[in-house]
Structures are given as C-alpha cells and as structure tokens.
Short mmCIF file of N, CA, C and O and ligand atoms in Angstrom, two decimals:
data_model
loop_
_atom_site.label_atom_id
_atom_site.label_comp_id
_atom_site.label_asym_id
_atom_site.label_seq_id
_atom_site.Cartn_x
_atom_site.Cartn_y
_atom_site.Cartn_z
N MET A 1 28.70 -8.54 -7.34
CA MET A 1 27.36 -7.94 -7.22
C MET A 1 26.41 -8.57 -8.25
O MET A 1 25.26 -8.82 -7.98
N LYS A 2 26.95 -8.82 -9.44
CA LYS A 2 26.16 -9.44 -10.50
C LYS A 2 25.70 -10.84 -10.07
O LYS A 2 24.59 -11.26 -10.32
N LYS A 3 26.61 -11.52 -9.41
CA LYS A 3 26.32 -12.87 -8.93
C LYS A 3 25.19 -12.83 -7.88
O LYS A 3 24.32 -13.68 -7.85
N PHE A 4 25.26 -11.80 -7.07
CA PHE A 4 24.26 -11.60 -6.02
C PHE A 4 22.86 -11.48 -6.63
O PHE A 4 21.93 -12.15 -6.21
N PHE A 5 22.75 -10.64 -7.67
CA PHE A 5 21.46 -10.45 -8.31
C PHE A 5 21.02 -11.71 -9.05
O PHE A 5 19.84 -12.02 -9.10
N GLY A 6 21.99 -12.41 -9.61
CA GLY A 6 21.68 -13.67 -10.28
C GLY A 6 21.08 -14.66 -9.30
O GLY A 6 20.08 -15.32 -9.60
N GLU A 7 21.68 -14.74 -8.14
CA GLU A 7 21.17 -15.64 -7.10
C GLU A 7 19.78 -15.23 -6.67
O GLU A 7 18.91 -16.06 -6.45
N PHE A 8 19.60 -13.91 -6.55
CA PHE A 8 18.30 -13.38 -6.12
C PHE A 8 17.23 -13.74 -7.14
O PHE A 8 16.13 -14.15 -6.78
N LYS A 9 17.57 -13.59 -8.41
CA LYS A 9 16.63 -13.91 -9.49
C LYS A 9 16.25 -15.39 -9.44
O LYS A 9 15.09 -15.76 -9.59
N GLU A 10 17.25 -16.21 -9.23
CA GLU A 10 17.01 -17.66 -9.13
C GLU A 10 16.10 -17.98 -7.95
O GLU A 10 15.19 -18.79 -8.05
N PHE A 11 16.38 -17.30 -6.85
CA PHE A 11 15.59 -17.49 -5.62
C PHE A 11 14.12 -17.18 -5.87
O PHE A 11 13.23 -17.92 -5.45
N ILE A 12 13.86 -16.09 -6.60
CA ILE A 12 12.48 -15.70 -6.89
C ILE A 12 11.84 -16.67 -7.86
O ILE A 12 10.71 -17.10 -7.68
N SER A 13 12.57 -17.03 -8.91
CA SER A 13 11.97 -17.85 -9.97
C SER A 13 11.74 -19.29 -9.54
O SER A 13 11.04 -20.03 -10.21
N ARG A 14 12.32 -19.69 -8.43
CA ARG A 14 12.12 -21.06 -7.98
C ARG A 14 10.69 -21.28 -7.49
O ARG A 14 10.24 -22.41 -7.38
N GLY A 15 10.00 -20.20 -7.15
CA GLY A 15 8.61 -20.34 -6.73
C GLY A 15 8.43 -20.47 -5.24
O GLY A 15 7.32 -20.41 -4.74
N ASN A 16 9.54 -20.62 -4.51
CA ASN A 16 9.43 -20.72 -3.05
C ASN A 16 8.90 -19.42 -2.46
O ASN A 16 8.14 -19.42 -1.51
N VAL A 17 9.33 -18.31 -3.07
CA VAL A 17 8.92 -16.99 -2.59
C VAL A 17 7.41 -16.84 -2.74
O VAL A 17 6.74 -16.33 -1.86
N LEU A 18 6.90 -17.33 -3.86
CA LEU A 18 5.46 -17.24 -4.10
C LEU A 18 4.70 -18.05 -3.04
O LEU A 18 3.73 -17.56 -2.48
N ASP A 19 5.19 -19.25 -2.78
CA ASP A 19 4.56 -20.08 -1.75
C ASP A 19 4.53 -19.34 -0.41
O ASP A 19 3.52 -19.32 0.28
N LEU A 20 5.67 -18.74 -0.10
CA LEU A 20 5.80 -18.02 1.17
C LEU A 20 4.82 -16.84 1.22
O LEU A 20 4.12 -16.65 2.21
N ALA A 21 4.77 -16.09 0.12
CA ALA A 21 3.88 -14.91 0.05
C ALA A 21 2.43 -15.34 0.18
O ALA A 21 1.64 -14.70 0.89
N VAL A 22 2.06 -16.43 -0.48
CA VAL A 22 0.69 -16.95 -0.40
C VAL A 22 0.38 -17.34 1.05
O VAL A 22 -0.69 -17.01 1.57
N GLY A 23 1.33 -18.00 1.69
CA GLY A 23 1.14 -18.39 3.08
C GLY A 23 0.89 -17.19 3.97
O GLY A 23 -0.04 -17.20 4.79
N VAL A 24 1.69 -16.15 3.79
CA VAL A 24 1.55 -14.94 4.61
C VAL A 24 0.20 -14.27 4.35
O VAL A 24 -0.50 -13.87 5.29
N MET A 25 -0.16 -14.17 3.07
CA MET A 25 -1.42 -13.50 2.71
C MET A 25 -2.63 -14.26 3.26
O MET A 25 -3.54 -13.65 3.83
N ILE A 26 -2.63 -15.58 3.08
CA ILE A 26 -3.76 -16.39 3.57
C ILE A 26 -3.81 -16.30 5.10
O ILE A 26 -4.89 -16.17 5.69
N GLY A 27 -2.62 -16.33 5.72
CA GLY A 27 -2.57 -16.22 7.18
C GLY A 27 -3.17 -14.92 7.67
O GLY A 27 -3.97 -14.91 8.61
N ALA A 28 -2.80 -13.82 7.01
CA ALA A 28 -3.30 -12.50 7.41
C ALA A 28 -4.81 -12.43 7.20
O ALA A 28 -5.55 -11.90 8.05
N ALA A 29 -5.27 -12.96 6.07
CA ALA A 29 -6.71 -12.92 5.77
C ALA A 29 -7.50 -13.76 6.77
O ALA A 29 -8.58 -13.37 7.21
N PHE A 30 -6.91 -14.90 7.13
CA PHE A 30 -7.59 -15.77 8.07
C PHE A 30 -7.66 -15.12 9.45
O PHE A 30 -8.65 -15.24 10.17
N GLN A 31 -6.60 -14.40 9.79
CA GLN A 31 -6.58 -13.69 11.07
C GLN A 31 -7.69 -12.65 11.12
O GLN A 31 -8.31 -12.45 12.17
N ALA A 32 -7.95 -12.02 9.95
CA ALA A 32 -9.03 -11.03 9.88
C ALA A 32 -10.38 -11.68 10.17
O ALA A 32 -11.23 -11.09 10.84
N ILE A 33 -10.56 -12.91 9.69
CA ILE A 33 -11.81 -13.63 9.96
C ILE A 33 -11.95 -13.90 11.45
O ILE A 33 -13.01 -13.69 12.05
N VAL A 34 -10.84 -14.38 12.05
CA VAL A 34 -10.88 -14.70 13.49
C VAL A 34 -11.17 -13.44 14.31
O VAL A 34 -11.99 -13.46 15.23
N THR A 35 -10.52 -12.33 13.92
CA THR A 35 -10.74 -11.06 14.62
C THR A 35 -12.21 -10.63 14.50
O THR A 35 -12.83 -10.22 15.49
N ALA A 36 -12.76 -10.74 13.28
CA ALA A 36 -14.16 -10.37 13.06
C ALA A 36 -15.09 -11.25 13.88
O ALA A 36 -16.07 -10.77 14.45
N LEU A 37 -14.76 -12.54 13.93
CA LEU A 37 -15.58 -13.48 14.71
C LEU A 37 -15.59 -13.08 16.18
O LEU A 37 -16.64 -13.06 16.82
N CYS A 38 -14.42 -12.72 16.70
CA CYS A 38 -14.32 -12.34 18.11
C CYS A 38 -15.03 -11.03 18.40
O CYS A 38 -15.86 -10.95 19.29
N THR A 39 -14.71 -9.98 17.63
CA THR A 39 -15.25 -8.65 17.95
C THR A 39 -16.74 -8.55 17.66
O THR A 39 -17.45 -7.83 18.36
N ASN A 40 -17.22 -9.26 16.65
CA ASN A 40 -18.61 -9.08 16.23
C ASN A 40 -19.57 -10.10 16.81
O ASN A 40 -20.76 -9.86 16.85
N ILE A 41 -19.07 -11.26 17.20
CA ILE A 41 -19.98 -12.30 17.67
C ILE A 41 -19.63 -12.80 19.07
O ILE A 41 -20.45 -12.75 19.98
N ILE A 42 -18.39 -13.24 19.27
CA ILE A 42 -18.06 -13.90 20.54
C ILE A 42 -18.04 -12.91 21.71
O ILE A 42 -18.68 -13.14 22.74
N THR A 43 -17.34 -11.78 21.52
CA THR A 43 -17.26 -10.81 22.62
C THR A 43 -18.63 -10.25 23.01
O THR A 43 -18.96 -10.23 24.21
N PRO A 44 -19.47 -9.81 22.07
CA PRO A 44 -20.81 -9.34 22.45
C PRO A 44 -21.63 -10.42 23.15
O PRO A 44 -22.37 -10.13 24.10
N LEU A 45 -21.46 -11.67 22.68
CA LEU A 45 -22.19 -12.79 23.27
C LEU A 45 -21.78 -12.99 24.72
O LEU A 45 -22.63 -13.13 25.61
N ILE A 46 -20.46 -12.96 24.96
CA ILE A 46 -19.95 -13.14 26.32
C ILE A 46 -20.45 -12.00 27.21
O ILE A 46 -20.93 -12.22 28.34
N ASP A 47 -20.36 -10.76 26.68
CA ASP A 47 -20.83 -9.60 27.43
C ASP A 47 -22.30 -9.74 27.79
O ASP A 47 -22.74 -9.43 28.90
N LEU A 48 -23.05 -10.21 26.80
CA LEU A 48 -24.49 -10.39 26.98
C LEU A 48 -24.78 -11.41 28.07
O LEU A 48 -25.63 -11.19 28.95
N ILE A 49 -24.04 -12.53 28.04
CA ILE A 49 -24.24 -13.60 29.02
C ILE A 49 -23.89 -13.09 30.42
O ILE A 49 -24.64 -13.25 31.38
N ILE A 50 -22.73 -12.41 30.52
CA ILE A 50 -22.30 -11.88 31.82
C ILE A 50 -23.31 -10.85 32.32
O ILE A 50 -23.70 -10.85 33.50
N GLY A 51 -23.77 -10.01 31.39
CA GLY A 51 -24.76 -8.99 31.76
C GLY A 51 -26.05 -9.62 32.25
O GLY A 51 -26.65 -9.16 33.23
N THR A 52 -26.47 -10.69 31.57
CA THR A 52 -27.70 -11.39 31.96
C THR A 52 -27.55 -12.01 33.34
O THR A 52 -28.45 -11.92 34.19
N ILE A 53 -26.39 -12.63 33.58
CA ILE A 53 -26.12 -13.24 34.89
C ILE A 53 -26.14 -12.17 35.99
O ILE A 53 -26.69 -12.36 37.07
N ALA A 54 -25.57 -10.99 35.65
CA ALA A 54 -25.53 -9.90 36.63
C ALA A 54 -26.88 -9.22 36.78
O ALA A 54 -27.05 -8.33 37.62
N GLY A 55 -27.85 -9.62 35.95
CA GLY A 55 -29.19 -9.09 36.08
C GLY A 55 -29.37 -7.71 35.50
O GLY A 55 -30.18 -6.92 35.97
N LYS A 56 -28.60 -7.41 34.46
CA LYS A 56 -28.74 -6.09 33.81
C LYS A 56 -29.74 -6.20 32.65
O LYS A 56 -29.85 -7.24 32.00
N SER A 57 -30.41 -5.10 32.37
CA SER A 57 -31.30 -5.08 31.21
C SER A 57 -30.46 -4.76 29.96
O SER A 57 -29.33 -4.29 30.05
N ILE A 58 -31.06 -5.00 28.79
CA ILE A 58 -30.35 -4.75 27.53
C ILE A 58 -29.94 -3.28 27.43
O ILE A 58 -28.83 -2.95 27.00
N GLU A 59 -30.83 -2.38 27.90
CA GLU A 59 -30.54 -0.93 27.82
C GLU A 59 -29.32 -0.59 28.68
O GLU A 59 -28.45 0.16 28.26
N GLU A 60 -29.30 -1.17 29.87
CA GLU A 60 -28.17 -0.93 30.78
C GLU A 60 -26.87 -1.44 30.17
O GLU A 60 -25.84 -0.80 30.24
N MET A 61 -26.97 -2.63 29.56
CA MET A 61 -25.77 -3.25 28.98
C MET A 61 -25.19 -2.40 27.88
O MET A 61 -23.98 -2.19 27.81
N THR A 62 -26.05 -1.92 26.97
CA THR A 62 -25.53 -1.17 25.83
C THR A 62 -25.04 0.22 26.24
O THR A 62 -24.07 0.71 25.69
N SER A 63 -25.70 0.85 27.22
CA SER A 63 -25.31 2.22 27.58
C SER A 63 -24.21 2.24 28.62
O SER A 63 -23.21 2.95 28.46
N VAL A 64 -24.34 1.46 29.67
CA VAL A 64 -23.38 1.51 30.77
C VAL A 64 -22.18 0.61 30.50
O VAL A 64 -21.04 1.03 30.60
N LEU A 65 -22.47 -0.66 30.11
CA LEU A 65 -21.37 -1.61 29.94
C LEU A 65 -20.75 -1.54 28.54
O LEU A 65 -19.75 -2.16 28.28
N LYS A 66 -21.37 -0.76 27.67
CA LYS A 66 -20.89 -0.60 26.29
C LYS A 66 -20.73 -1.95 25.58
O LYS A 66 -19.71 -2.26 24.99
N VAL A 67 -21.79 -2.76 25.69
CA VAL A 67 -21.79 -4.03 24.98
C VAL A 67 -22.11 -3.75 23.52
O VAL A 67 -23.11 -3.12 23.20
N GLY A 68 -21.22 -4.23 22.66
CA GLY A 68 -21.46 -4.04 21.23
C GLY A 68 -22.53 -4.99 20.75
O GLY A 68 -22.74 -6.04 21.34
N PRO A 69 -23.23 -4.61 19.70
CA PRO A 69 -24.26 -5.52 19.17
C PRO A 69 -23.63 -6.70 18.44
O PRO A 69 -22.54 -6.57 17.89
N ILE A 70 -24.31 -7.82 18.48
CA ILE A 70 -23.84 -8.97 17.70
C ILE A 70 -24.06 -8.64 16.22
O ILE A 70 -25.17 -8.30 15.81
N ASP A 71 -22.97 -8.67 15.45
CA ASP A 71 -23.02 -8.20 14.07
C ASP A 71 -22.61 -9.33 13.11
O ASP A 71 -21.44 -9.51 12.80
N PHE A 72 -23.62 -10.07 12.70
CA PHE A 72 -23.33 -11.17 11.77
C PHE A 72 -22.89 -10.64 10.41
O PHE A 72 -22.10 -11.26 9.72
N GLY A 73 -23.42 -9.45 10.04
CA GLY A 73 -23.07 -8.85 8.75
C GLY A 73 -21.59 -8.58 8.64
O GLY A 73 -20.97 -8.90 7.62
N ALA A 74 -21.01 -8.01 9.71
CA ALA A 74 -19.57 -7.68 9.69
C ALA A 74 -18.74 -8.96 9.58
O ALA A 74 -17.74 -9.00 8.86
N PHE A 75 -19.18 -9.99 10.31
CA PHE A 75 -18.46 -11.26 10.25
C PHE A 75 -18.56 -11.88 8.85
O PHE A 75 -17.57 -12.34 8.28
N LEU A 76 -19.76 -11.81 8.30
CA LEU A 76 -19.99 -12.38 6.97
C LEU A 76 -19.14 -11.65 5.93
O LEU A 76 -18.56 -12.28 5.04
N SER A 77 -19.04 -10.34 6.05
CA SER A 77 -18.24 -9.58 5.08
C SER A 77 -16.77 -9.94 5.20
O SER A 77 -16.04 -9.97 4.20
N ALA A 78 -16.33 -10.25 6.44
CA ALA A 78 -14.94 -10.70 6.63
C ALA A 78 -14.71 -12.03 5.92
O ALA A 78 -13.67 -12.25 5.28
N VAL A 79 -15.71 -12.91 6.02
CA VAL A 79 -15.61 -14.22 5.35
C VAL A 79 -15.56 -14.02 3.84
O VAL A 79 -14.75 -14.64 3.14
N ILE A 80 -16.43 -13.14 3.34
CA ILE A 80 -16.47 -12.89 1.89
C ILE A 80 -15.15 -12.27 1.42
O ILE A 80 -14.60 -12.66 0.39
N ASN A 81 -14.62 -11.34 2.22
CA ASN A 81 -13.30 -10.76 1.91
C ASN A 81 -12.26 -11.85 1.76
O ASN A 81 -11.44 -11.84 0.85
N PHE A 82 -12.31 -12.80 2.69
CA PHE A 82 -11.34 -13.90 2.67
C PHE A 82 -11.48 -14.73 1.40
O PHE A 82 -10.49 -15.06 0.75
N ILE A 83 -12.72 -15.02 1.03
CA ILE A 83 -12.95 -15.84 -0.17
C ILE A 83 -12.45 -15.11 -1.42
O ILE A 83 -11.77 -15.70 -2.26
N ILE A 84 -12.75 -13.81 -1.51
CA ILE A 84 -12.29 -13.03 -2.67
C ILE A 84 -10.77 -13.03 -2.73
O ILE A 84 -10.15 -13.26 -3.77
N MET A 85 -10.15 -12.79 -1.55
CA MET A 85 -8.69 -12.75 -1.48
C MET A 85 -8.09 -14.08 -1.91
O MET A 85 -7.14 -14.13 -2.70
N ALA A 86 -8.67 -15.17 -1.39
CA ALA A 86 -8.16 -16.49 -1.73
C ALA A 86 -8.28 -16.75 -3.23
O ALA A 86 -7.39 -17.33 -3.84
N PHE A 87 -9.37 -16.26 -3.80
CA PHE A 87 -9.59 -16.44 -5.24
C PHE A 87 -8.53 -15.68 -6.04
O PHE A 87 -7.97 -16.21 -7.00
N ILE A 88 -8.24 -14.46 -5.62
CA ILE A 88 -7.23 -13.65 -6.31
C ILE A 88 -5.86 -14.31 -6.19
O ILE A 88 -5.11 -14.42 -7.17
N VAL A 89 -5.55 -14.79 -4.98
CA VAL A 89 -4.27 -15.50 -4.78
C VAL A 89 -4.20 -16.71 -5.70
O VAL A 89 -3.17 -16.97 -6.32
N PHE A 90 -5.32 -17.41 -5.80
CA PHE A 90 -5.38 -18.59 -6.67
C PHE A 90 -5.07 -18.20 -8.12
O PHE A 90 -4.28 -18.87 -8.80
N LEU A 91 -5.65 -17.09 -8.58
CA LEU A 91 -5.41 -16.64 -9.95
C LEU A 91 -3.95 -16.28 -10.16
O LEU A 91 -3.37 -16.61 -11.19
N ILE A 92 -3.35 -15.61 -9.14
CA ILE A 92 -1.94 -15.22 -9.25
C ILE A 92 -1.06 -16.47 -9.36
O ILE A 92 -0.19 -16.57 -10.22
N VAL A 93 -1.33 -17.44 -8.48
CA VAL A 93 -0.52 -18.67 -8.49
C VAL A 93 -0.69 -19.40 -9.81
O VAL A 93 0.28 -19.89 -10.40
N LYS A 94 -1.94 -19.44 -10.30
CA LYS A 94 -2.22 -20.11 -11.57
C LYS A 94 -1.44 -19.45 -12.71
O LYS A 94 -0.81 -20.13 -13.53
N GLY A 95 -1.48 -18.11 -12.73
CA GLY A 95 -0.76 -17.36 -13.77
C GLY A 95 0.74 -17.59 -13.67
O GLY A 95 1.42 -17.78 -14.68
N PHE A 96 1.25 -17.60 -12.43
CA PHE A 96 2.68 -17.79 -12.23
C PHE A 96 3.11 -19.18 -12.68
O PHE A 96 4.13 -19.34 -13.35
N ASN A 97 2.31 -20.18 -12.35
CA ASN A 97 2.64 -21.55 -12.76
C ASN A 97 2.65 -21.69 -14.26
O ASN A 97 3.50 -22.37 -14.83
N LYS A 98 1.70 -21.03 -14.90
CA LYS A 98 1.63 -21.08 -16.37
C LYS A 98 2.91 -20.47 -16.95
O LYS A 98 3.48 -20.99 -17.90
N LEU A 99 3.31 -19.36 -16.35
CA LEU A 99 4.50 -18.65 -16.83
C LEU A 99 5.75 -19.53 -16.69
O LEU A 99 6.55 -19.64 -17.62
N THR A 100 5.89 -20.16 -15.53
CA THR A 100 7.09 -20.97 -15.29
C THR A 100 7.09 -22.22 -16.16
O THR A 100 8.13 -22.63 -16.66
N SER A 101 5.91 -22.82 -16.37
CA SER A 101 5.86 -24.02 -17.20
C SER A 101 6.14 -23.66 -18.66
O SER A 101 6.74 -24.43 -19.40
N LEU A 102 5.73 -22.45 -19.06
CA LEU A 102 6.00 -21.96 -20.41
C LEU A 102 7.50 -21.80 -20.60
O LEU A 102 8.06 -22.16 -21.63
N ARG A 103 8.15 -21.23 -19.57
CA ARG A 103 9.59 -21.00 -19.66
C ARG A 103 10.33 -22.34 -19.73
O ARG A 103 11.30 -22.50 -20.46
N LYS A 104 9.85 -23.31 -18.94
CA LYS A 104 10.47 -24.62 -18.93
C LYS A 104 10.37 -25.26 -20.32
O LYS A 104 11.30 -25.87 -20.81
N LYS A 105 9.20 -25.11 -20.92
CA LYS A 105 8.96 -25.68 -22.24
C LYS A 105 9.95 -25.07 -23.24
O LYS A 105 10.54 -25.78 -24.06
N GLU A 106 10.12 -23.75 -23.16
CA GLU A 106 11.04 -23.06 -24.07
C GLU A 106 12.45 -23.61 -23.92
O GLU A 106 13.15 -23.84 -24.89
N GLU A 107 12.83 -23.84 -22.66
CA GLU A 107 14.17 -24.37 -22.40
C GLU A 107 14.33 -25.76 -22.99
O GLU A 107 15.36 -26.10 -23.54
N GLU A 108 13.24 -26.56 -22.85
CA GLU A 108 13.30 -27.93 -23.35
C GLU A 108 13.37 -27.97 -24.87
O GLU A 108 13.98 -28.86 -25.45
N GLU A 109 12.68 -26.98 -25.49
CA GLU A 109 12.61 -27.00 -26.95
C GLU A 109 13.87 -26.44 -27.61
O GLU A 109 13.97 -26.42 -28.83
N GLU A 110 14.80 -25.95 -26.82
CA GLU A 110 16.04 -25.42 -27.38
C GLU A 110 16.76 -26.50 -28.17
O GLU A 110 16.84 -27.65 -27.76
N GLU A 111 17.31 -26.10 -29.32
CA GLU A 111 17.98 -27.09 -30.16
C GLU A 111 19.23 -27.63 -29.47
O GLU A 111 19.94 -26.90 -28.80
N PRO A 112 19.52 -28.91 -29.65
CA PRO A 112 20.71 -29.47 -29.01
C PRO A 112 21.98 -28.89 -29.64
O PRO A 112 22.02 -28.63 -30.85
N ALA A 113 22.99 -28.67 -28.80
CA ALA A 113 24.24 -28.07 -29.26
C ALA A 113 25.26 -29.14 -29.65
O ALA A 113 26.30 -28.83 -30.21
N THR A 114 24.95 -30.38 -29.34
CA THR A 114 25.91 -31.45 -29.63
C THR A 114 25.21 -32.62 -30.32
O THR A 114 23.99 -32.74 -30.28
N LYS A 115 26.00 -33.44 -30.97
CA LYS A 115 25.48 -34.71 -31.52
C LYS A 115 26.49 -35.81 -31.17
O LYS A 115 27.59 -35.52 -30.68
N THR A 116 26.10 -37.03 -31.41
CA THR A 116 26.99 -38.15 -31.08
C THR A 116 27.62 -38.69 -32.37
O THR A 116 26.94 -38.94 -33.35
N CYS A 117 28.92 -38.83 -32.32
CA CYS A 117 29.65 -39.38 -33.47
C CYS A 117 29.24 -40.84 -33.66
O CYS A 117 29.29 -41.62 -32.71
N PRO A 118 28.81 -41.22 -34.87
CA PRO A 118 28.37 -42.60 -35.08
C PRO A 118 29.52 -43.61 -35.06
O PRO A 118 29.29 -44.81 -34.98
N PHE A 119 30.76 -43.13 -35.11
CA PHE A 119 31.90 -44.05 -35.17
C PHE A 119 32.50 -44.33 -33.80
O PHE A 119 32.80 -45.47 -33.46
N CYS A 120 32.67 -43.24 -33.01
CA CYS A 120 33.30 -43.45 -31.70
C CYS A 120 32.37 -43.12 -30.53
O CYS A 120 32.75 -43.26 -29.38
N CYS A 121 31.16 -42.68 -30.87
CA CYS A 121 30.13 -42.38 -29.86
C CYS A 121 30.51 -41.26 -28.89
O CYS A 121 29.96 -41.19 -27.79
N SER A 122 31.43 -40.37 -29.27
CA SER A 122 31.71 -39.23 -28.40
C SER A 122 30.77 -38.09 -28.76
O SER A 122 30.25 -38.03 -29.87
N GLU A 123 30.59 -37.21 -27.81
CA GLU A 123 29.74 -36.06 -28.03
C GLU A 123 30.55 -34.97 -28.74
O GLU A 123 31.63 -34.60 -28.27
N ILE A 124 30.04 -34.51 -29.87
CA ILE A 124 30.76 -33.48 -30.64
C ILE A 124 29.81 -32.36 -31.02
O ILE A 124 28.60 -32.50 -30.88
N ASP A 125 30.37 -31.26 -31.49
CA ASP A 125 29.58 -30.09 -31.88
C ASP A 125 28.59 -30.46 -32.98
O ASP A 125 28.88 -31.28 -33.85
N ILE A 126 27.40 -29.85 -32.92
CA ILE A 126 26.33 -30.18 -33.86
C ILE A 126 26.72 -29.87 -35.32
O ILE A 126 26.26 -30.53 -36.24
N ASN A 127 27.59 -28.88 -35.51
CA ASN A 127 27.96 -28.48 -36.87
C ASN A 127 29.25 -29.14 -37.38
O ASN A 127 29.68 -28.87 -38.49
N ALA A 128 29.85 -30.02 -36.59
CA ALA A 128 31.13 -30.61 -36.97
C ALA A 128 30.97 -31.51 -38.20
O ALA A 128 29.98 -32.23 -38.33
N THR A 129 31.92 -31.42 -39.12
CA THR A 129 31.90 -32.31 -40.29
C THR A 129 32.96 -33.41 -40.16
O THR A 129 32.97 -34.36 -40.91
N ARG A 130 33.83 -33.19 -39.14
CA ARG A 130 34.83 -34.22 -38.88
C ARG A 130 34.93 -34.40 -37.37
O ARG A 130 34.99 -33.42 -36.62
N CYS A 131 34.93 -35.65 -36.92
CA CYS A 131 34.95 -35.89 -35.48
C CYS A 131 36.32 -35.53 -34.90
O CYS A 131 37.34 -35.98 -35.40
N PRO A 132 36.37 -34.71 -33.84
CA PRO A 132 37.65 -34.33 -33.23
C PRO A 132 38.29 -35.49 -32.45
O PRO A 132 39.46 -35.41 -32.09
N HIS A 133 37.54 -36.52 -32.19
CA HIS A 133 38.07 -37.63 -31.39
C HIS A 133 38.66 -38.74 -32.27
O HIS A 133 39.76 -39.21 -32.04
N CYS A 134 37.91 -39.16 -33.29
CA CYS A 134 38.39 -40.27 -34.11
C CYS A 134 38.70 -39.83 -35.54
O CYS A 134 39.05 -40.67 -36.37
N THR A 135 38.52 -38.54 -35.80
CA THR A 135 38.80 -37.91 -37.12
C THR A 135 37.99 -38.53 -38.27
O THR A 135 38.34 -38.39 -39.41
N SER A 136 36.90 -39.19 -37.96
CA SER A 136 36.05 -39.71 -39.03
C SER A 136 35.34 -38.58 -39.74
O SER A 136 34.93 -37.60 -39.12
N GLN A 137 35.17 -38.74 -41.05
CA GLN A 137 34.39 -37.78 -41.83
C GLN A 137 32.91 -38.02 -41.52
O GLN A 137 32.45 -39.17 -41.55
N LEU A 138 32.21 -36.92 -41.19
CA LEU A 138 30.81 -37.09 -40.83
C LEU A 138 29.91 -36.49 -41.89
O LEU A 138 30.23 -35.48 -42.51
N GLU A 139 28.77 -37.13 -42.08
CA GLU A 139 27.77 -36.56 -43.00
C GLU A 139 27.00 -35.49 -42.22
O GLU A 139 26.67 -35.68 -41.07
N LYS A 140 26.69 -34.46 -42.90
CA LYS A 140 25.97 -33.35 -42.25
C LYS A 140 24.55 -33.66 -41.97
O LYS A 140 23.90 -34.29 -42.79
ZN1 ZN B 1 34.27 -39.95 -33.64
#
C-alpha cells in the first residue's frame, strides 16, 4: 500500500497531471465560449433569417417563434470569463513550475555521499580515511 501511494505521489509530481488538468479546464472554458456564441449570436441570427424569409415581423418572431435577442454582451462576458480563467491557469502552472524547479535545485545541491580514491579511482564513502579497495591512507 505504501508503494502504491509512493507511485501516486510520483505520478502527481511529474507534472503530467497538471498538464492534463490544464487541458481539461481550457477545454471546458472554450466549450463555454462556443456555447455562448451559439445561444447568443448564431441561433438568434438563424431564427431571424428564417423568420424574415417566412415573412414574419420582429414582434411575431419574438412572441410566437420565441426568437431570443442577439446578445453580444453575454458572448463577450463568456470570452472575458475564458481570458480570466486562462490567466489563473497560467498563474497556477507558473507557481507549480517554480516549485518543481526549486525542488530540483535542492536535490542538485545535496552534498555528495561519495568521493573518488586518488590512488585506485574507486568510489568510496565521503568520510573514509582509508580506501576499502586499495587500503591507501587518505587525507581528509
Ligand atoms: Zn583506493
């Protein structure tokens, strides 16, 4: 079970999950724009054109055919929502990248646990005073 959680932690920290989440969020937000475009601009426009072809007046269209008004404001607010969302996602990704690069730096700056014996060139413990391979006396 411990191994399972370890794997899960690794899976999250790799950043693939973040990429996936960003993709889903941007996709959902973009869908909202498309929906707003259709309901507020394209559908009313089509209704209006069909109504005009059928020879209906604007009053008839809105009352009988229930044609919605063309609403640029609603569409614009959907676009603005998308921009704000994208900006927030950008900040999250930026913060996450900073965090992971910081962690990487910490790992890199960790002191080495081994040194190389100057006599036989084997890797030995950093605190060794005598090489376990060639038994040479080492200076600290
Ligand atoms: Zn040695």
